[in-house]
Structure formats: C-alpha cells, structure tokens
Amino acid sequence: MPTRKPKIFVVHLGCSKNQVDAERQVGEMLNAGFVTTETASKADYILVNTCGFIEAAKEESINAILTHVKGKKAKQKLIVSGCLSKRYGEDLEKEIPEVDYWVGTYKPGELLAKMGIDQPTGCNPDKLPRLNLGGLPHHAYLKIAEGCNRRCAYCAIPNIRGLQKSVAIEDLVKEAKELEAQGIKELTLIAQDTTYFGREKKNKSETLTNLLKAILAETNIPWIRMLYWYPAFIDDELLDLMAKEPRLVKYIDMPIQHSSDSVLKNMLRKYTRQELRDILRKIRAKLPTVTLRTTVLVGFPGETHEDFEDLMDLLQEIKFEHLGGFVFSPEEGTPVMAMKKLAPVDESDARARLDAITEFQEELAAQHAEEMIGKTVTVILDEVAEESEYHFYGRTEGNSLDTDDIVKVLEGDGEVGTFRQALVIDAEPHELTVRLL
C-alpha cells in the first residue's frame, strides 16, 4: 500500500518578492514528497508566508496566523515564514507558542531541516521548480536579486533582507528557460531595486541591460516586464533596448516617493527634483507609448505644505498612468527614527494630502479611459469570466498583474494565456471593455 503523502495548505501575504520565496519554499516541500491542498482543514501542514513591511501588513499577517491557530486541528502543524517572522520571530515565538515552526525569509533547505526532513539525494534547492502561487499558469515572477543597498529613511527592508545580492545572469537565464518550458508567456522581473542589478559585483558585464539581452536571446517569452525601478540608475542603454525590442513591455514602475528636494534629502533618496524630472522626461521622449506607474509617500516628517505642492506640480506635469499613495508610518529600526529634529506631520493633514493626490489621479484615469475608446490594443487573456456577461478578463501591456487595471472581453472567443488584438468599445477608470478582433 503506497505511503500517504502529507498535504500542505499555503497562505501567501505580501509582495511579489515574498511570493517567489514562498514558491521556492513550497517547491522544496513538493520535491520532498508533499502535495498541496486548497483546503486548510484537509492539510497536515499550514504555511503562512507573512509580510512585515508596514503596520497594516504586520496586522494582516498576525491576523492570518491567529486565524489558523484558532482553526488548527490536533495533528496539524503550523509554519510561519517571511518578513514578519524574520523581523520579530523571537518575540512571536513567545507570544504564539501554537506555531510549530518559525522560519524567516527564504533560505534553501532551512524549513525542511527544521522539520527534520532530508532533501532527496543529489538535490540542489536552488534549482528546484517553484509552485506558481500567482494563480495564472502563463505568468511568473523572476526574482533577480535579494536585499537592497539603498538606505531610505522610512524603509525596513535592508534590516529584514540585508544588502543586495544579485543572481548571476547565467542562472537567471536558465530559470527563465525553465519557466518558458512550463508555459509562461509573461515574465516579470523583480527585485527591491531592479535597476541596481549587478552593480554590487566586480563583474561589470552583469548589468540589467545585459540580463535582458540574454533572456531575449535565449527565450521566446512574448512579454518581459520589469518592476521596481530606482530613478538614479536608469541609463540610455536600457531605455534604447526597451525602445527597439517589442518583447520588452513598454511599462515602467518607478516609485518616486516624493519630488521636493528637502523631503528627498530627508528620505535619503539619492537624487534631486531636477534629476528626477529629467529622467521622467527622457523616458517619455524615448518611449512615447510607455505606461508609467509610481508610488508616493506623503506625511514624511518635515514635509511642509510647499513640499506637497511641489509634489503635486510634478504629478500634474508627468501624468503617471498609474499611481499608488501612502501616508508615512514610522517603522522601528529605520533611519528616520533618529531624525528627531524633523517636525511630525499631523495625520489629518497627511491624509488630506493623499486624498488630494487620489482625486487628481482619478480624474486622470477617467480622462485616459475616455481617450482609449476606439483604439486597438493587444490583450493577454488571463482568465475565463465565470458567471458573467463577459467572456474573459485580461490586461494590456500597460497593466501589471495584481496592481493595475483590468480588461473585460465582452465579445470574441479565445484561449487563456494567448495574446489577441482587441477593439476598445467602452471604458471607465481602471477598466476597459473590448471586443476581440
């Protein structure tokens, strides 16, 4: 009689970088004989992969852990991994003894070793296939580096994940080829600071541009996307490659955080307002059809009304297609905690500033939607629209998975994971309705 394979249920929280960690962790477990289940009550092991970046994320992670503590059966084992566990593991072990195994951010073999399970003979954890936790069989993230060499005043990531360590181009190309063999049609490159890729190495050929050239040469993946650009490390060679290569999606995600020189200096961001403006204008000039996404942070200590107006002026000039905004929240262990001379911003003022940005961005989104009606766009069909008047849900190349707008296919047949030309027949902010051609 065959031995019953232990079942694992996975709860993933946090960013795409954390998702890749969970995919690798679960990949190890599958290789060791586990199988996944989509029902927590049927699992022998429950893995909660946590986020510990900001207060709201920490609360969500704690709530998820406690939910599974409450529902835990007698013989079930609860595993907690990820940034929250890395950052507060020792304290949490004392507070939540019901958790059986605590591990931090992903380290090959660490979880199985804690569980007393040997890796199969000859197994290299770094080379194992990942379990796709993204929900779409045709999309995958390629994590090109771990950690961050920036020391932005508000950010705890260097404390949690350490300094940047870029993966070798050779290894990344091999992983990209393996993902392509699994049916991946859209590959999204991620890191804490994607444009800093390879810069910490002595080998000056290990650059983001050369990585992209290698992936383009060795694969036929139709869409290659990049997230998390830092404004100070964008050069002409990279932009020129994007301009001439149709498989490099004309989409740039660049969290600027702010534009005021005084706020940028206090945030320890390594660029000025003029440098930021110059690179954004250069991007618009070299890539006329580019979709720009950014993130801004308001309410940082010392931010004045004039600083905020400076930010609004830049947003009105550049007109980012997508924007996410946050109100500053202090994080222990970050440089800003020692900046006692910076005056705190009243929370109501900070929220009013974020509301003003959101209102402006919604007006832009409405304008953009109206301009799209009647245009022909390329759409990737992500999923069948179950129990709906629509046939499929998808995205254009201007929409990154999980963060941006969706496309609703009202008319036309097709297959999930394929690219189709479509006519935009209606549009609302953050939503296009199309007919497949």
Tab-separated table of C-alpha atoms in Angstrom:
chain	number	residue	atom	x	y	z
A	1	MET	CA	0.000	0.000	0.000
A	2	PRO	CA	1.549	3.351	-1.021
A	3	THR	CA	2.531	5.779	1.730
A	4	ARG	CA	0.125	8.697	2.105
A	5	LYS	CA	1.740	11.969	1.075
A	6	PRO	CA	1.476	14.830	3.602
A	7	LYS	CA	-0.649	17.757	2.433
A	8	ILE	CA	0.282	21.422	2.733
A	9	PHE	CA	-2.008	24.470	2.550
A	10	VAL	CA	-0.341	27.781	1.659
A	11	VAL	CA	-1.355	31.297	2.712
A	12	HIS	CA	0.728	33.936	0.935
A	13	LEU	CA	0.780	37.581	2.056
A	14	GLY	CA	2.881	40.497	0.892
A	15	CYS	CA	4.752	41.476	-2.242
A	16	SER	CA	5.811	39.578	-5.340
A	17	LYS	CA	9.344	39.117	-3.962
A	18	ASN	CA	7.861	37.379	-0.936
A	19	GLN	CA	5.662	35.324	-3.251
A	20	VAL	CA	8.719	33.944	-5.047
A	21	ASP	CA	10.203	32.982	-1.667
A	22	ALA	CA	7.036	31.048	-0.839
A	23	GLU	CA	7.056	29.392	-4.264
A	24	ARG	CA	10.605	28.175	-3.683
A	25	GLN	CA	9.806	27.029	-0.144
A	26	VAL	CA	6.807	25.013	-1.287
A	27	GLY	CA	8.791	23.709	-4.264
A	28	GLU	CA	11.239	22.155	-1.801
A	29	MET	CA	8.392	20.536	0.105
A	30	LEU	CA	6.836	19.112	-3.057
A	31	ASN	CA	10.215	17.696	-4.038
A	32	ALA	CA	10.425	16.066	-0.602
A	33	GLY	CA	7.107	14.278	-1.113
A	34	PHE	CA	4.436	16.762	-0.024
A	35	VAL	CA	1.341	17.619	-2.056
A	36	THR	CA	-0.708	20.813	-1.938
A	37	THR	CA	-4.338	21.191	-0.956
A	38	GLU	CA	-6.662	24.163	-1.412
A	39	THR	CA	-8.497	23.448	1.849
A	40	ALA	CA	-6.884	24.261	5.198
A	41	SER	CA	-8.978	21.690	7.062
A	42	LYS	CA	-7.581	18.892	4.863
A	43	ALA	CA	-3.944	19.912	5.348
A	44	ASP	CA	-1.339	18.251	7.528
A	45	TYR	CA	0.771	21.416	7.378
A	46	ILE	CA	-0.329	25.039	7.023
A	47	LEU	CA	2.267	27.535	5.783
A	48	VAL	CA	1.571	31.236	6.410
A	49	ASN	CA	4.050	33.353	4.443
A	50	THR	CA	3.993	36.778	6.112
A	51	CYS	CA	4.777	40.414	5.337
A	52	GLY	CA	6.367	42.721	7.912
A	53	PHE	CA	6.940	45.870	5.872
A	54	ILE	CA	4.443	48.382	7.309
A	55	GLU	CA	1.979	48.379	10.194
A	56	ALA	CA	-1.053	47.382	8.130
A	57	ALA	CA	0.836	44.444	6.610
A	58	LYS	CA	2.009	43.317	10.035
A	59	GLU	CA	-1.542	43.383	11.360
A	60	GLU	CA	-2.788	41.373	8.379
A	61	SER	CA	-0.062	38.782	8.927
A	62	ILE	CA	-0.746	38.476	12.662
A	63	ASN	CA	-4.462	38.071	11.984
A	64	ALA	CA	-3.763	35.335	9.427
A	65	ILE	CA	-1.552	33.467	11.899
A	66	LEU	CA	-4.138	33.727	14.679
A	67	THR	CA	-6.913	32.595	12.329
A	68	HIS	CA	-5.042	29.386	11.609
A	69	VAL	CA	-4.052	28.958	15.249
A	70	LYS	CA	-7.740	29.077	16.118
A	71	GLY	CA	-8.688	26.578	13.399
A	72	LYS	CA	-5.716	24.284	13.948
A	73	LYS	CA	-6.566	20.611	14.388
A	74	ALA	CA	-4.851	18.270	16.834
A	75	LYS	CA	-2.323	16.773	14.423
A	76	GLN	CA	-1.878	19.766	12.131
A	77	LYS	CA	1.431	21.625	12.071
A	78	LEU	CA	1.546	25.391	11.581
A	79	ILE	CA	4.524	27.008	9.833
A	80	VAL	CA	5.156	30.768	9.713
A	81	SER	CA	7.691	32.201	7.265
A	82	GLY	CA	8.509	35.502	5.596
A	83	CYS	CA	9.400	39.038	6.614
A	84	LEU	CA	7.314	39.266	9.800
A	85	SER	CA	8.850	36.049	11.070
A	86	LYS	CA	12.349	37.261	10.166
A	87	ARG	CA	11.823	40.619	11.848
A	88	TYR	CA	10.010	39.581	15.027
A	89	GLY	CA	10.481	35.810	15.192
A	90	GLU	CA	11.898	35.573	18.712
A	91	ASP	CA	9.146	37.692	20.234
A	92	LEU	CA	6.419	35.967	18.246
A	93	GLU	CA	7.598	32.510	19.312
A	94	LYS	CA	6.922	33.520	22.905
A	95	GLU	CA	3.588	35.165	22.124
A	96	ILE	CA	2.209	32.455	19.817
A	97	PRO	CA	3.551	29.086	21.019
A	98	GLU	CA	0.924	27.263	18.947
A	99	VAL	CA	3.104	27.798	15.859
A	100	ASP	CA	5.240	24.708	15.288
A	101	TYR	CA	7.945	26.110	13.002
A	102	TRP	CA	9.221	29.658	12.526
A	103	VAL	CA	11.473	30.496	9.577
A	104	GLY	CA	12.390	33.883	8.182
A	105	THR	CA	12.855	34.917	4.575
A	106	TYR	CA	13.668	32.019	2.280
A	107	LYS	CA	16.942	30.148	2.730
A	108	PRO	CA	17.393	26.945	0.722
A	109	GLY	CA	16.805	23.871	2.868
A	110	GLU	CA	16.135	25.764	6.121
A	111	LEU	CA	12.500	24.778	6.616
A	112	LEU	CA	12.972	21.093	5.820
A	113	ALA	CA	15.977	20.982	8.154
A	114	LYS	CA	13.886	22.428	10.991
A	115	MET	CA	11.227	19.830	10.273
A	116	GLY	CA	13.816	17.058	10.368
A	117	ILE	CA	13.222	16.132	6.725
A	118	ASP	CA	16.172	15.327	4.478
A	119	GLN	CA	16.406	16.680	0.963
A	120	PRO	CA	16.378	13.910	-1.648
A	121	THR	CA	19.903	12.729	-2.517
A	122	GLY	CA	21.649	14.986	-5.003
A	123	CYS	CA	19.028	17.722	-4.673
A	124	ASN	CA	20.083	21.358	-5.078
A	125	PRO	CA	17.308	23.518	-3.520
A	126	ASP	CA	18.295	26.492	-5.701
A	127	LYS	CA	17.497	24.513	-8.862
A	128	LEU	CA	14.087	23.153	-7.873
A	129	PRO	CA	10.948	24.173	-9.775
A	130	ARG	CA	8.656	26.608	-7.965
A	131	LEU	CA	4.983	26.209	-7.216
A	132	ASN	CA	3.159	29.016	-9.027
A	133	LEU	CA	1.182	30.858	-6.333
A	134	GLY	CA	0.123	33.664	-8.673
A	135	GLY	CA	-2.979	31.932	-9.945
A	136	LEU	CA	-2.164	32.362	-13.654
A	137	PRO	CA	-0.338	29.493	-15.379
A	138	HIS	CA	1.058	31.820	-18.057
A	139	HIS	CA	2.633	34.435	-15.755
A	140	ALA	CA	5.652	34.192	-13.452
A	141	TYR	CA	7.955	36.470	-11.492
A	142	LEU	CA	11.720	36.227	-11.934
A	143	LYS	CA	13.460	37.464	-8.792
A	144	ILE	CA	16.790	38.839	-9.982
A	145	ALA	CA	18.237	39.986	-6.646
A	146	GLU	CA	17.735	39.746	-2.895
A	147	GLY	CA	18.103	42.623	-0.452
A	148	CYS	CA	18.737	46.323	-1.040
A	149	ASN	CA	21.737	48.674	-0.903
A	150	ARG	CA	19.534	51.728	-0.557
A	151	ARG	CA	19.059	53.004	2.989
A	152	CYS	CA	15.908	55.059	2.508
A	153	ALA	CA	14.989	56.666	5.809
A	154	TYR	CA	11.494	55.174	6.044
A	155	CYS	CA	12.255	51.621	4.889
A	156	ALA	CA	12.953	48.497	6.956
A	157	ILE	CA	13.771	46.217	4.015
A	158	PRO	CA	17.595	46.378	4.397
A	159	ASN	CA	17.148	45.342	8.042
A	160	ILE	CA	14.967	42.401	7.028
A	161	ARG	CA	16.617	41.207	3.816
A	162	GLY	CA	20.145	42.604	4.011
A	163	LEU	CA	22.274	44.179	1.299
A	164	GLN	CA	21.659	43.458	-2.357
A	165	LYS	CA	22.897	40.176	-3.790
A	166	SER	CA	22.209	39.867	-7.500
A	167	VAL	CA	21.677	36.449	-9.033
A	168	ALA	CA	24.109	35.501	-11.810
A	169	ILE	CA	22.814	36.182	-15.319
A	170	GLU	CA	23.555	32.575	-16.300
A	171	ASP	CA	21.301	31.255	-13.508
A	172	LEU	CA	18.515	33.706	-14.293
A	173	VAL	CA	18.517	32.781	-17.974
A	174	LYS	CA	18.316	29.108	-17.034
A	175	GLU	CA	15.345	29.808	-14.758
A	176	ALA	CA	13.658	31.889	-17.465
A	177	LYS	CA	14.039	28.996	-19.928
A	178	GLU	CA	12.571	26.570	-17.392
A	179	LEU	CA	9.610	28.885	-16.825
A	180	GLU	CA	9.087	29.197	-20.570
A	181	ALA	CA	9.042	25.394	-20.822
A	182	GLN	CA	6.258	25.410	-18.217
A	183	GLY	CA	4.121	27.633	-20.462
A	184	ILE	CA	4.987	31.106	-19.177
A	185	LYS	CA	4.008	33.839	-21.643
A	186	GLU	CA	4.687	36.864	-19.427
A	187	LEU	CA	7.805	37.131	-17.271
A	188	THR	CA	8.031	39.930	-14.707
A	189	LEU	CA	11.492	40.781	-13.388
A	190	ILE	CA	11.528	41.892	-9.750
A	191	ALA	CA	13.928	42.937	-7.003
A	192	GLN	CA	13.864	45.555	-4.275
A	193	ASP	CA	15.811	47.777	-6.690
A	194	THR	CA	15.728	46.279	-10.178
A	195	THR	CA	17.870	48.918	-11.892
A	196	TYR	CA	20.693	48.329	-9.385
A	197	PHE	CA	21.017	44.750	-10.627
A	198	GLY	CA	24.658	43.614	-10.731
A	199	ARG	CA	26.087	46.946	-9.599
A	200	GLU	CA	27.371	45.491	-6.322
A	201	LYS	CA	29.510	42.991	-8.278
A	202	LYS	CA	33.038	43.397	-9.599
A	203	ASN	CA	31.972	41.852	-12.914
A	204	LYS	CA	30.762	44.917	-14.802
A	205	SER	CA	29.113	42.809	-17.512
A	206	GLU	CA	26.434	41.757	-15.010
A	207	THR	CA	24.011	44.588	-15.790
A	208	LEU	CA	20.247	44.751	-16.175
A	209	THR	CA	20.611	45.549	-19.867
A	210	ASN	CA	22.830	42.513	-20.440
A	211	LEU	CA	20.433	40.332	-18.458
A	212	LEU	CA	17.571	41.449	-20.688
A	213	LYS	CA	19.622	40.824	-23.830
A	214	ALA	CA	20.417	37.306	-22.615
A	215	ILE	CA	16.784	36.484	-21.808
A	216	LEU	CA	15.695	37.864	-25.182
A	217	ALA	CA	18.321	35.759	-26.961
A	218	GLU	CA	17.678	32.519	-25.077
A	219	THR	CA	13.873	32.540	-24.818
A	220	ASN	CA	10.846	33.414	-26.902
A	221	ILE	CA	8.713	34.665	-23.999
A	222	PRO	CA	6.407	37.265	-25.635
A	223	TRP	CA	6.151	39.767	-22.756
A	224	ILE	CA	9.015	40.681	-20.442
A	225	ARG	CA	8.124	43.252	-17.796
A	226	MET	CA	10.197	44.978	-15.097
A	227	LEU	CA	9.033	46.364	-11.761
A	228	TYR	CA	10.641	48.497	-9.024
A	229	TRP	CA	12.941	50.883	-10.886
A	230	TYR	CA	15.012	53.362	-8.866
A	231	PRO	CA	15.329	56.763	-10.589
A	232	ALA	CA	19.081	57.160	-10.083
A	233	PHE	CA	20.145	54.115	-12.108
A	234	ILE	CA	18.335	54.388	-15.427
A	235	ASP	CA	20.665	54.821	-18.391
A	236	ASP	CA	20.253	55.393	-22.120
A	237	GLU	CA	21.395	51.864	-22.988
A	238	LEU	CA	18.498	50.363	-21.025
A	239	LEU	CA	15.911	52.743	-22.479
A	240	ASP	CA	17.220	52.277	-26.026
A	241	LEU	CA	16.939	48.498	-25.664
A	242	MET	CA	13.355	48.871	-24.461
A	243	ALA	CA	12.564	51.144	-27.397
A	244	LYS	CA	13.758	48.692	-30.050
A	245	GLU	CA	12.689	45.351	-28.535
A	246	PRO	CA	8.934	44.701	-28.924
A	247	ARG	CA	9.034	41.871	-26.353
A	248	LEU	CA	10.127	44.309	-23.635
A	249	VAL	CA	6.827	45.670	-22.392
A	250	LYS	CA	6.630	49.470	-22.570
A	251	TYR	CA	5.837	49.764	-18.883
A	252	ILE	CA	7.949	51.270	-16.119
A	253	ASP	CA	7.163	51.008	-12.425
A	254	MET	CA	9.264	53.661	-10.687
A	255	PRO	CA	8.369	54.550	-7.086
A	256	ILE	CA	9.497	58.183	-6.830
A	257	GLN	CA	8.148	58.681	-3.248
A	258	HIS	CA	8.429	62.484	-3.487
A	259	SER	CA	9.806	65.339	-5.576
A	260	SER	CA	10.680	68.114	-3.121
A	261	ASP	CA	14.442	68.410	-2.698
A	262	SER	CA	14.190	68.865	1.060
A	263	VAL	CA	11.935	65.824	1.500
A	264	LEU	CA	14.053	63.689	-0.835
A	265	LYS	CA	17.144	64.649	1.161
A	266	ASN	CA	15.467	63.753	4.452
A	267	MET	CA	14.234	60.471	2.954
A	268	LEU	CA	17.860	59.706	1.951
A	269	ARG	CA	16.818	59.283	-1.667
A	270	LYS	CA	19.869	59.728	-3.903
A	271	TYR	CA	18.506	62.135	-6.491
A	272	THR	CA	17.212	65.691	-6.783
A	273	ARG	CA	13.950	67.018	-8.143
A	274	GLN	CA	15.656	68.156	-11.332
A	275	GLU	CA	17.331	64.782	-11.864
A	276	LEU	CA	14.002	63.046	-11.322
A	277	ARG	CA	12.222	65.372	-13.735
A	278	ASP	CA	14.956	64.916	-16.343
A	279	ILE	CA	14.796	61.115	-16.280
A	280	LEU	CA	10.997	61.100	-16.447
A	281	ARG	CA	11.004	63.460	-19.426
A	282	LYS	CA	13.698	61.359	-21.105
A	283	ILE	CA	11.590	58.219	-20.634
A	284	ARG	CA	8.573	59.930	-22.190
A	285	ALA	CA	10.726	61.076	-25.130
A	286	LYS	CA	12.429	57.733	-25.811
A	287	LEU	CA	9.319	55.617	-25.149
A	288	PRO	CA	6.318	57.643	-26.400
A	289	THR	CA	3.836	54.826	-25.698
A	290	VAL	CA	5.196	53.939	-22.255
A	291	THR	CA	2.906	53.399	-19.291
A	292	LEU	CA	4.378	54.917	-16.134
A	293	ARG	CA	3.466	53.718	-12.670
A	294	THR	CA	4.708	55.285	-9.446
A	295	THR	CA	4.277	55.301	-5.690
A	296	VAL	CA	4.340	58.401	-3.494
A	297	LEU	CA	4.675	58.850	0.248
A	298	VAL	CA	3.117	61.861	1.991
A	299	GLY	CA	3.334	62.983	5.588
A	300	PHE	CA	7.040	62.236	5.963
A	301	PRO	CA	8.458	64.183	8.941
A	302	GLY	CA	9.385	67.691	7.917
A	303	GLU	CA	7.093	67.765	4.857
A	304	THR	CA	5.537	71.224	4.523
A	305	HIS	CA	2.560	72.375	2.500
A	306	GLU	CA	5.025	73.846	-0.010
A	307	ASP	CA	6.743	70.451	-0.314
A	308	PHE	CA	3.396	68.833	-1.014
A	309	GLU	CA	2.556	71.449	-3.667
A	310	ASP	CA	5.913	70.675	-5.267
A	311	LEU	CA	4.903	67.014	-5.495
A	312	MET	CA	1.508	67.898	-6.953
A	313	ASP	CA	3.186	70.074	-9.580
A	314	LEU	CA	5.354	67.171	-10.721
A	315	LEU	CA	2.417	64.746	-10.823
A	316	GLN	CA	0.439	67.228	-12.914
A	317	GLU	CA	3.357	67.615	-15.323
A	318	ILE	CA	4.275	63.933	-15.768
A	319	LYS	CA	0.742	62.487	-15.565
A	320	PHE	CA	1.593	58.979	-14.414
A	321	GLU	CA	-0.859	56.453	-15.832
A	322	HIS	CA	-0.952	54.524	-12.542
A	323	LEU	CA	-0.205	55.751	-9.035
A	324	GLY	CA	-0.286	54.311	-5.539
A	325	GLY	CA	-0.074	56.537	-2.477
A	326	PHE	CA	0.690	56.011	1.184
A	327	VAL	CA	0.740	58.040	4.371
A	328	PHE	CA	4.024	57.776	6.261
A	329	SER	CA	4.059	55.395	9.194
A	330	PRO	CA	7.159	55.132	11.421
A	331	GLU	CA	8.966	51.798	11.407
A	332	GLU	CA	11.333	50.805	14.198
A	333	GLY	CA	14.959	50.441	13.226
A	334	THR	CA	14.720	52.784	10.246
A	335	PRO	CA	16.934	55.898	9.920
A	336	VAL	CA	14.012	58.315	10.286
A	337	MET	CA	13.562	57.242	13.909
A	338	ALA	CA	16.795	59.091	14.732
A	339	MET	CA	15.774	62.264	12.870
A	340	LYS	CA	14.332	63.945	15.949
A	341	LYS	CA	14.625	67.474	14.552
A	342	LEU	CA	12.122	66.811	11.762
A	343	ALA	CA	8.666	68.035	12.717
A	344	PRO	CA	5.978	65.330	12.516
A	345	VAL	CA	3.111	65.961	10.105
A	346	ASP	CA	-0.385	65.959	11.565
A	347	GLU	CA	-2.114	62.758	10.449
A	348	SER	CA	-5.228	64.599	9.273
A	349	ASP	CA	-3.057	66.869	7.103
A	350	ALA	CA	-1.215	63.875	5.664
A	351	ARG	CA	-4.462	62.092	4.841
A	352	ALA	CA	-5.867	65.237	3.230
A	353	ARG	CA	-2.769	65.401	1.029
A	354	LEU	CA	-3.176	61.775	-0.005
A	355	ASP	CA	-6.862	62.400	-0.728
A	356	ALA	CA	-5.926	65.309	-3.000
A	357	ILE	CA	-3.473	63.119	-4.924
A	358	THR	CA	-6.039	60.329	-5.210
A	359	GLU	CA	-8.690	62.734	-6.502
A	360	PHE	CA	-6.292	64.111	-9.105
A	361	GLN	CA	-5.273	60.607	-10.191
A	362	GLU	CA	-8.894	59.503	-10.553
A	363	GLU	CA	-9.545	62.469	-12.847
A	364	LEU	CA	-6.532	61.412	-14.915
A	365	ALA	CA	-7.796	57.823	-15.034
A	366	ALA	CA	-11.187	58.986	-16.314
A	367	GLN	CA	-9.512	61.101	-18.990
A	368	HIS	CA	-7.247	58.219	-20.018
A	369	ALA	CA	-10.204	55.821	-20.198
A	370	GLU	CA	-12.136	58.147	-22.494
A	371	GLU	CA	-9.111	58.504	-24.789
A	372	MET	CA	-8.853	54.705	-25.143
A	373	ILE	CA	-12.310	54.218	-26.686
A	374	GLY	CA	-11.989	53.238	-30.348
A	375	LYS	CA	-8.337	52.197	-30.099
A	376	THR	CA	-6.956	48.758	-30.949
A	377	VAL	CA	-4.871	47.146	-28.199
A	378	THR	CA	-3.042	43.872	-27.589
A	379	VAL	CA	-4.607	41.918	-24.734
A	380	ILE	CA	-3.404	38.856	-22.864
A	381	LEU	CA	-6.359	36.689	-21.846
A	382	ASP	CA	-5.788	35.943	-18.156
A	383	GLU	CA	-8.881	34.010	-17.146
A	384	VAL	CA	-12.365	32.971	-18.195
A	385	ALA	CA	-15.045	35.294	-16.788
A	386	GLU	CA	-17.196	32.779	-14.931
A	387	GLU	CA	-20.894	33.558	-14.423
A	388	SER	CA	-20.581	36.913	-16.157
A	389	GLU	CA	-21.739	38.656	-19.301
A	390	TYR	CA	-18.056	38.870	-20.242
A	391	HIS	CA	-16.050	36.105	-21.903
A	392	PHE	CA	-12.603	36.793	-20.394
A	393	TYR	CA	-10.670	39.089	-18.089
A	394	GLY	CA	-7.266	40.225	-19.287
A	395	ARG	CA	-4.732	43.037	-19.439
A	396	THR	CA	-2.936	45.253	-21.906
A	397	GLU	CA	0.833	45.660	-21.697
A	398	GLY	CA	0.147	48.843	-19.733
A	399	ASN	CA	-1.323	46.841	-16.866
A	400	SER	CA	0.822	44.847	-14.474
A	401	LEU	CA	-0.699	41.832	-12.762
A	402	ASP	CA	-2.416	42.478	-9.391
A	403	THR	CA	-1.764	46.225	-9.295
A	404	ASP	CA	-3.278	47.880	-12.365
A	405	ASP	CA	-6.411	47.991	-14.500
A	406	ILE	CA	-8.261	45.043	-15.997
A	407	VAL	CA	-9.696	44.430	-19.441
A	408	LYS	CA	-13.137	42.861	-19.815
A	409	VAL	CA	-13.735	40.955	-23.035
A	410	LEU	CA	-17.385	41.359	-23.990
A	411	GLU	CA	-17.218	39.719	-27.408
A	412	GLY	CA	-14.952	37.136	-29.010
A	413	ASP	CA	-13.582	33.646	-28.472
A	414	GLY	CA	-10.071	32.723	-27.441
A	415	GLU	CA	-7.879	30.741	-25.067
A	416	VAL	CA	-6.458	31.728	-21.688
A	417	GLY	CA	-2.780	32.643	-21.923
A	418	THR	CA	-2.941	33.854	-25.527
A	419	PHE	CA	-2.472	37.340	-26.959
A	420	ARG	CA	-5.221	38.913	-29.049
A	421	GLN	CA	-5.873	42.166	-30.818
A	422	ALA	CA	-8.955	43.882	-29.442
A	423	LEU	CA	-11.028	46.997	-30.059
A	424	VAL	CA	-11.859	49.140	-27.026
A	425	ILE	CA	-15.630	49.651	-27.161
A	426	ASP	CA	-16.186	51.157	-23.699
A	427	ALA	CA	-14.057	52.399	-20.835
A	428	GLU	CA	-14.241	53.539	-17.244
A	429	PRO	CA	-11.429	54.491	-14.858
A	430	HIS	CA	-9.273	51.359	-14.321
A	431	GLU	CA	-11.381	49.228	-16.648
A	432	LEU	CA	-11.580	48.713	-20.417
A	433	THR	CA	-14.277	46.768	-22.255
A	434	VAL	CA	-13.127	45.256	-25.546
A	435	ARG	CA	-14.199	43.141	-28.495
A	436	LEU	CA	-11.665	40.635	-29.784
A	437	LEU	CA	-10.731	41.098	-33.446
